[in-house]
Each structure stands twice: as C-alpha cells, then as structure tokens.
DNA sequence: CGTCTTTGACCGGCGC
DNA sequence: GCGCCGGTCAAAGACG
C-alpha cells in the first residue's frame, strides 16, 4: 500500500533528513542502537527462530535451554561462504527500514515461526542481487527483524558518504561492498 | 502509461 | 516417498 511505496526512511544515517522535526520523529519511531546490529558471515542462526535466538546468541547469555540446532532447520541452505548475511532488529513502528537503497517487494509470506508476515525485497539496482527479509519480531511487535542477504555491488544512490574509515557508510552494507 | 505491490501458485529442500 | 515449509515467480491490480 502507500506505506510501502512512500515509506519514510528511519535510518539516521540516511541523508534524506529534511526538517528539524525529523530527528524527534526518528527518535520516536526508532530506537536504533548499534547493539541491535549483529552480523553473520556465512552462518545465520536466527534464520528460523527470529529474535529469540538472536538475542540470546548476541548477548552471549544464551541461558535459554532451547536447542538452537532444532531451530536451524535450513541453515545449510544458506550456508554459503561467499554470501554475506546481516541480520538485526530495530525498534520501529515502521516495518520498512529503508537504508538508502531501492528495494522492490517481491513476496510476502506468513511463516510458522512468527505470527507476523515476512516480507521479501530485492535490490532494484541493475546487477545487484541483494535481498532482504523484513518481519516483525515474534515476541515483541515493537521490533522489526531485518535480514540482508548478499552484498551490494554499488553504493546507495541516496547516500551521502560521511563516515570514518572504520565505519560503515550509510548503514548496513559491509565494507567489502564499497568498491 | 510506467512502476510497484499484492497474492496465489509453484518449486525445492528438509524431516519424518 | 510424502508432506510441510520457506522462498520465489508472475499475473493482475493499484497508484502516481
């Protein structure tokens, strides 16, 4: 609907910030902490379990006795060494986390692991096959779980590069995508 | 009119 | 081998 075709970008690194109220709005909409990031290079353990495993594994306090293995049913399917995967969750009222790249929605699916639908996006840039999945956190609907799959072979068309050497530009793509 | 979203169908992998 | 499930495709409709 409109909310997907005209969504506002809540990403604070995204340069399309146009007025002074936007920051406040962002603060309301989005509690974007870097601690919400966690990257998986090769193995993605959150794949089938949404946030439950993500939190426990990221915090290193996996006191949960839930056997991860039982939740990682299809990890092997994605366990390609060359494929970059990045999953994070964001406290946001918006489901769409535009990171400056242009995405085309190509699917929406209800999944067993979550009562909320999972949305599938592809990067529309020519020759770029990066995909992302977006779904609301099963346990806390205030959070949105986003999973990026692949590396952009281009920079964000909407991104003003204002980062230090050690920082990721714009937001989410790994440094290896910066050529 | 072009672009994008929606959504049902289809496909392939995995567990039983 | 079968059924379930997640991911993708593609036609149709909506929107600007």
mmCIF file of C-alpha atoms (C1' of nucleotides) in Angstrom:
data_model
loop_
_atom_site.group_PDB
_atom_site.id
_atom_site.type_symbol
_atom_site.label_atom_id
_atom_site.label_comp_id
_atom_site.label_asym_id
_atom_site.label_seq_id
_atom_site.Cartn_x
_atom_site.Cartn_y
_atom_site.Cartn_z
ATOM 1 C CA UNK A 1 0.000 0.000 0.000
ATOM 2 C CA UNK A 2 1.053 3.520 0.451
ATOM 3 C CA UNK A 3 3.066 2.834 3.492
ATOM 4 C CA UNK A 4 5.386 0.704 1.471
ATOM 5 C CA UNK A 5 5.600 2.833 -1.591
ATOM 6 C CA UNK A 6 6.140 6.050 0.272
ATOM 7 C CA UNK A 7 7.758 4.993 3.412
ATOM 8 C CA UNK A 8 9.974 7.332 5.286
ATOM 9 C CA UNK A 9 13.443 6.271 5.966
ATOM 10 C CA UNK A 10 14.010 5.954 9.674
ATOM 11 C CA UNK A 11 17.659 5.265 9.314
ATOM 12 C CA UNK A 12 19.547 8.103 10.991
ATOM 13 C CA UNK A 13 22.416 7.616 8.612
ATOM 14 C CA UNK A 14 20.207 8.180 5.694
ATOM 15 C CA UNK A 15 20.702 11.658 4.378
ATOM 16 C CA UNK A 16 17.169 12.364 3.437
ATOM 17 C CA UNK A 17 16.506 14.234 6.605
ATOM 18 C CA UNK A 18 14.779 17.375 5.661
ATOM 19 C CA UNK A 19 13.491 19.188 8.681
ATOM 20 C CA UNK A 20 14.211 19.725 12.289
ATOM 21 C CA UNK A 21 11.329 17.661 13.457
ATOM 22 C CA UNK A 22 12.566 14.636 11.699
ATOM 23 C CA UNK A 23 15.074 13.827 14.344
ATOM 24 C CA UNK A 24 12.469 13.810 17.004
ATOM 25 C CA UNK A 25 10.272 11.758 14.843
ATOM 26 C CA UNK A 26 13.020 9.338 14.317
ATOM 27 C CA UNK A 27 13.609 9.095 17.983
ATOM 28 C CA UNK A 28 10.040 8.215 18.457
ATOM 29 C CA UNK A 29 9.831 5.834 15.626
ATOM 30 C CA UNK A 30 13.090 4.224 16.065
ATOM 31 C CA UNK A 31 15.362 3.311 18.837
ATOM 32 C CA UNK A 32 18.267 2.483 16.637
ATOM 33 C CA UNK A 33 21.099 1.137 18.648
ATOM 34 C CA UNK A 34 24.233 -0.250 17.249
ATOM 35 C CA UNK A 35 23.878 -3.052 19.704
ATOM 36 C CA UNK A 36 20.939 -4.095 17.675
ATOM 37 C CA UNK A 37 23.287 -4.995 14.907
ATOM 38 C CA UNK A 38 24.815 -8.362 14.644
ATOM 39 C CA UNK A 39 26.368 -9.776 11.606
ATOM 40 C CA UNK A 40 26.548 -13.327 10.470
ATOM 41 C CA UNK A 41 29.111 -14.132 7.931
ATOM 42 C CA UNK A 42 28.243 -17.458 6.500
ATOM 43 C CA UNK A 43 26.052 -18.944 9.146
ATOM 44 C CA UNK A 44 22.832 -17.370 10.094
ATOM 45 C CA UNK A 45 21.455 -18.728 13.277
ATOM 46 C CA UNK A 46 18.486 -16.502 13.557
ATOM 47 C CA UNK A 47 17.061 -17.733 10.361
ATOM 48 C CA UNK A 48 14.215 -19.776 11.643
ATOM 49 C CA UNK A 49 13.820 -18.510 15.093
ATOM 50 C CA UNK A 50 13.525 -14.783 14.616
ATOM 51 C CA UNK A 51 14.549 -12.805 17.615
ATOM 52 C CA UNK A 52 14.566 -15.391 20.309
ATOM 53 C CA UNK A 53 17.807 -16.923 19.244
ATOM 54 C CA UNK A 54 19.189 -13.676 18.059
ATOM 55 C CA UNK A 55 19.058 -12.068 21.428
ATOM 56 C CA UNK A 56 20.431 -14.981 23.259
ATOM 57 C CA UNK A 57 23.243 -15.560 20.865
ATOM 58 C CA UNK A 58 24.156 -11.957 20.511
ATOM 59 C CA UNK A 59 24.177 -11.184 24.166
ATOM 60 C CA UNK A 60 26.225 -14.210 24.807
ATOM 61 C CA UNK A 61 23.857 -15.047 27.568
ATOM 62 C CA UNK A 62 22.263 -17.917 25.877
ATOM 63 C CA UNK A 63 20.839 -19.181 29.064
ATOM 64 C CA UNK A 64 17.984 -20.402 27.032
ATOM 65 C CA UNK A 65 17.971 -24.110 27.055
ATOM 66 C CA UNK A 66 16.314 -24.057 23.685
ATOM 67 C CA UNK A 67 18.377 -26.253 21.454
ATOM 68 C CA UNK A 68 19.444 -23.996 18.649
ATOM 69 C CA UNK A 69 20.019 -26.914 16.404
ATOM 70 C CA UNK A 70 16.382 -27.684 16.431
ATOM 71 C CA UNK A 71 15.651 -24.235 15.161
ATOM 72 C CA UNK A 72 18.265 -24.190 12.483
ATOM 73 C CA UNK A 73 16.497 -26.353 10.102
ATOM 74 C CA UNK A 74 17.526 -24.796 6.867
ATOM 75 C CA UNK A 75 20.701 -23.061 7.762
ATOM 76 C CA UNK A 76 22.661 -25.258 5.437
ATOM 77 C CA UNK A 77 20.648 -23.971 2.589
ATOM 78 C CA UNK A 78 22.144 -20.564 3.147
ATOM 79 C CA UNK A 79 25.465 -21.541 4.491
ATOM 80 C CA UNK A 80 27.356 -20.317 1.512
ATOM 81 C CA UNK A 81 30.724 -18.998 2.489
ATOM 82 C CA UNK A 82 30.745 -16.282 -0.083
ATOM 83 C CA UNK A 83 27.418 -14.908 0.821
ATOM 84 C CA UNK A 84 27.242 -12.093 3.270
ATOM 85 C CA UNK A 85 24.317 -12.060 5.592
ATOM 86 C CA UNK A 86 23.400 -9.453 8.094
ATOM 87 C CA UNK A 87 20.531 -9.644 10.496
ATOM 88 C CA UNK A 88 19.464 -7.095 13.003
ATOM 89 C CA UNK A 89 16.402 -5.923 14.730
ATOM 90 C CA UNK A 90 15.205 -2.434 15.179
ATOM 91 C CA UNK A 91 12.688 -0.921 17.477
ATOM 92 C CA UNK A 92 10.464 0.739 14.981
ATOM 93 C CA UNK A 93 6.841 1.330 14.283
ATOM 94 C CA UNK A 94 7.640 1.162 10.640
ATOM 95 C CA UNK A 95 8.169 -2.180 9.088
ATOM 96 C CA UNK A 96 10.163 -0.799 6.247
ATOM 97 C CA UNK A 97 13.740 0.024 7.062
ATOM 98 C CA UNK A 98 14.918 1.839 4.023
ATOM 99 C CA UNK A 99 18.657 2.115 4.133
ATOM 100 C CA UNK A 100 19.018 4.330 1.121
ATOM 101 C CA UNK A 101 18.922 1.521 -1.348
ATOM 102 C CA UNK A 102 15.964 0.982 -3.513
ATOM 103 C CA UNK A 103 14.079 -2.206 -2.853
ATOM 104 C CA UNK A 104 11.389 -3.955 -4.756
ATOM 105 C CA UNK A 105 8.990 -6.117 -2.853
ATOM 106 C CA UNK A 106 8.555 -9.477 -4.457
ATOM 107 C CA UNK A 107 6.846 -11.562 -1.855
ATOM 108 C CA UNK A 108 5.021 -11.696 1.383
ATOM 109 C CA UNK A 109 4.517 -14.814 3.359
ATOM 110 C CA UNK A 110 3.188 -15.996 6.642
ATOM 111 C CA UNK A 111 5.744 -18.187 8.331
ATOM 112 C CA UNK A 112 5.310 -20.662 11.096
ATOM 113 C CA UNK A 113 7.997 -19.145 13.225
ATOM 114 C CA UNK A 114 6.164 -15.878 13.530
ATOM 115 C CA UNK A 115 2.574 -14.706 13.688
ATOM 116 C CA UNK A 116 3.582 -11.769 11.542
ATOM 117 C CA UNK A 117 4.046 -11.886 7.799
ATOM 118 C CA UNK A 118 7.521 -11.887 6.362
ATOM 119 C CA UNK A 119 8.208 -9.516 3.501
ATOM 120 C CA UNK A 120 10.748 -10.202 0.791
ATOM 121 C CA UNK A 121 12.626 -7.488 -1.048
ATOM 122 C CA UNK A 122 15.197 -7.353 -3.805
ATOM 123 C CA UNK A 123 17.544 -4.525 -4.550
ATOM 124 C CA UNK A 124 16.375 -2.931 -7.758
ATOM 125 C CA UNK A 125 19.767 -1.746 -8.800
ATOM 126 C CA UNK A 126 20.847 -3.339 -12.037
ATOM 127 C CA UNK A 127 23.070 -6.293 -11.497
ATOM 128 C CA UNK A 128 22.641 -6.198 -7.751
ATOM 129 C CA UNK A 129 21.085 -9.324 -6.335
ATOM 130 C CA UNK A 130 20.952 -8.345 -2.697
ATOM 131 C CA UNK A 131 17.815 -9.427 -0.935
ATOM 132 C CA UNK A 132 16.345 -8.636 2.389
ATOM 133 C CA UNK A 133 13.611 -10.051 4.523
ATOM 134 C CA UNK A 134 11.624 -7.999 6.947
ATOM 135 C CA UNK A 135 9.306 -9.215 9.615
ATOM 136 C CA UNK A 136 8.009 -8.084 12.947
ATOM 137 C CA UNK A 137 9.530 -9.607 15.979
ATOM 138 C CA UNK A 138 7.525 -12.549 17.098
ATOM 139 C CA UNK A 139 7.967 -11.772 20.753
ATOM 140 C CA UNK A 140 7.921 -8.012 20.663
ATOM 141 C CA UNK A 141 5.948 -6.437 17.827
ATOM 142 C CA UNK A 142 7.650 -3.148 18.591
ATOM 143 C CA UNK A 143 10.727 -4.552 16.929
ATOM 144 C CA UNK A 144 11.348 -5.275 13.294
ATOM 145 C CA UNK A 145 13.728 -8.022 12.299
ATOM 146 C CA UNK A 146 15.563 -7.345 9.074
ATOM 147 C CA UNK A 147 17.846 -9.777 7.318
ATOM 148 C CA UNK A 148 20.079 -8.704 4.461
ATOM 149 C CA UNK A 149 21.409 -11.324 2.132
ATOM 150 C CA UNK A 150 24.242 -10.575 -0.198
ATOM 151 C CA UNK A 151 26.469 -7.622 -0.849
ATOM 152 C CA UNK A 152 25.568 -4.580 -2.857
ATOM 153 C CA UNK A 153 27.734 -4.137 -5.888
ATOM 154 C CA UNK A 154 27.043 -0.446 -5.818
ATOM 155 C CA UNK A 155 26.638 2.332 -3.340
ATOM 156 C CA UNK A 156 23.400 3.704 -2.197
ATOM 157 C CA UNK A 157 22.081 6.203 -4.700
ATOM 158 C CA UNK A 158 20.704 8.212 -1.843
ATOM 159 C CA UNK A 159 23.645 8.048 0.421
ATOM 160 C CA UNK A 160 25.908 10.881 1.324
ATOM 161 C CA UNK A 161 29.101 9.280 2.363
ATOM 162 C CA UNK A 162 30.063 10.807 5.641
ATOM 163 C CA UNK A 163 31.800 8.131 7.501
ATOM 164 C CA UNK A 164 35.103 7.423 9.065
ATOM 165 C CA UNK A 165 37.368 4.767 7.811
ATOM 166 C CA UNK A 166 36.193 2.373 10.401
ATOM 167 C CA UNK A 167 32.563 2.984 9.943
ATOM 168 C CA UNK A 168 30.165 1.507 7.557
ATOM 169 C CA UNK A 169 28.821 4.045 5.118
ATOM 170 C CA UNK A 170 25.188 4.855 5.321
ATOM 171 C CA UNK A 171 24.301 1.932 7.379
ATOM 172 C CA UNK A 172 24.224 -1.647 6.610
ATOM 173 C CA UNK A 173 26.349 -2.861 3.852
ATOM 174 C CA UNK A 174 29.691 -4.353 4.673
ATOM 175 C CA UNK A 175 32.874 -2.602 3.755
ATOM 176 C CA UNK A 176 33.532 -5.086 1.021
ATOM 177 C CA UNK A 177 30.700 -3.612 -0.920
ATOM 178 C CA UNK A 178 32.365 -0.284 -1.211
ATOM 179 C CA UNK A 179 34.199 -0.647 -4.396
ATOM 180 C "C1'" DC B 1 1.466 4.731 -19.049
ATOM 181 C "C1'" DG B 2 5.043 3.102 -16.287
ATOM 182 C "C1'" DT B 3 6.174 1.381 -11.887
ATOM 183 C "C1'" DC B 4 5.294 -1.030 -7.857
ATOM 184 C "C1'" DT B 5 2.580 -4.030 -4.699
ATOM 185 C "C1'" DT B 6 -0.243 -7.847 -3.916
ATOM 186 C "C1'" DT B 7 -1.091 -12.583 -3.710
ATOM 187 C "C1'" DG B 8 -1.873 -17.233 -5.201
ATOM 188 C "C1'" DA B 9 0.752 -20.797 -7.291
ATOM 189 C "C1'" DC B 10 4.786 -23.187 -7.857
ATOM 190 C "C1'" DC B 11 9.275 -25.168 -6.629
ATOM 191 C "C1'" DG B 12 12.875 -27.203 -3.951
ATOM 192 C "C1'" DG B 13 14.807 -28.625 0.483
ATOM 193 C "C1'" DC B 14 14.235 -30.984 4.664
ATOM 194 C "C1'" DG B 15 12.233 -34.015 8.229
ATOM 195 C "C1'" DC B 16 9.657 -37.975 9.179
ATOM 196 C "C1'" DG C 1 8.202 -41.250 -0.772
ATOM 197 C "C1'" DC C 2 5.292 -37.866 1.175
ATOM 198 C "C1'" DG C 3 4.038 -33.758 3.357
ATOM 199 C "C1'" DC C 4 5.403 -29.441 5.296
ATOM 200 C "C1'" DC C 5 7.533 -25.188 4.941
ATOM 201 C "C1'" DG C 6 10.047 -21.218 3.219
ATOM 202 C "C1'" DG C 7 11.362 -18.716 -0.822
ATOM 203 C "C1'" DT C 8 10.385 -17.110 -5.475
ATOM 204 C "C1'" DC C 9 7.706 -16.184 -9.587
ATOM 205 C "C1'" DA C 10 4.487 -13.848 -12.255
ATOM 206 C "C1'" DA C 11 -0.066 -12.112 -13.466
ATOM 207 C "C1'" DA C 12 -3.223 -8.713 -12.142
ATOM 208 C "C1'" DG C 13 -4.482 -4.666 -9.984
ATOM 209 C "C1'" DA C 14 -3.438 -0.128 -7.861
ATOM 210 C "C1'" DC C 15 -1.309 4.093 -7.824
ATOM 211 C "C1'" DG C 16 1.044 8.385 -9.205
#
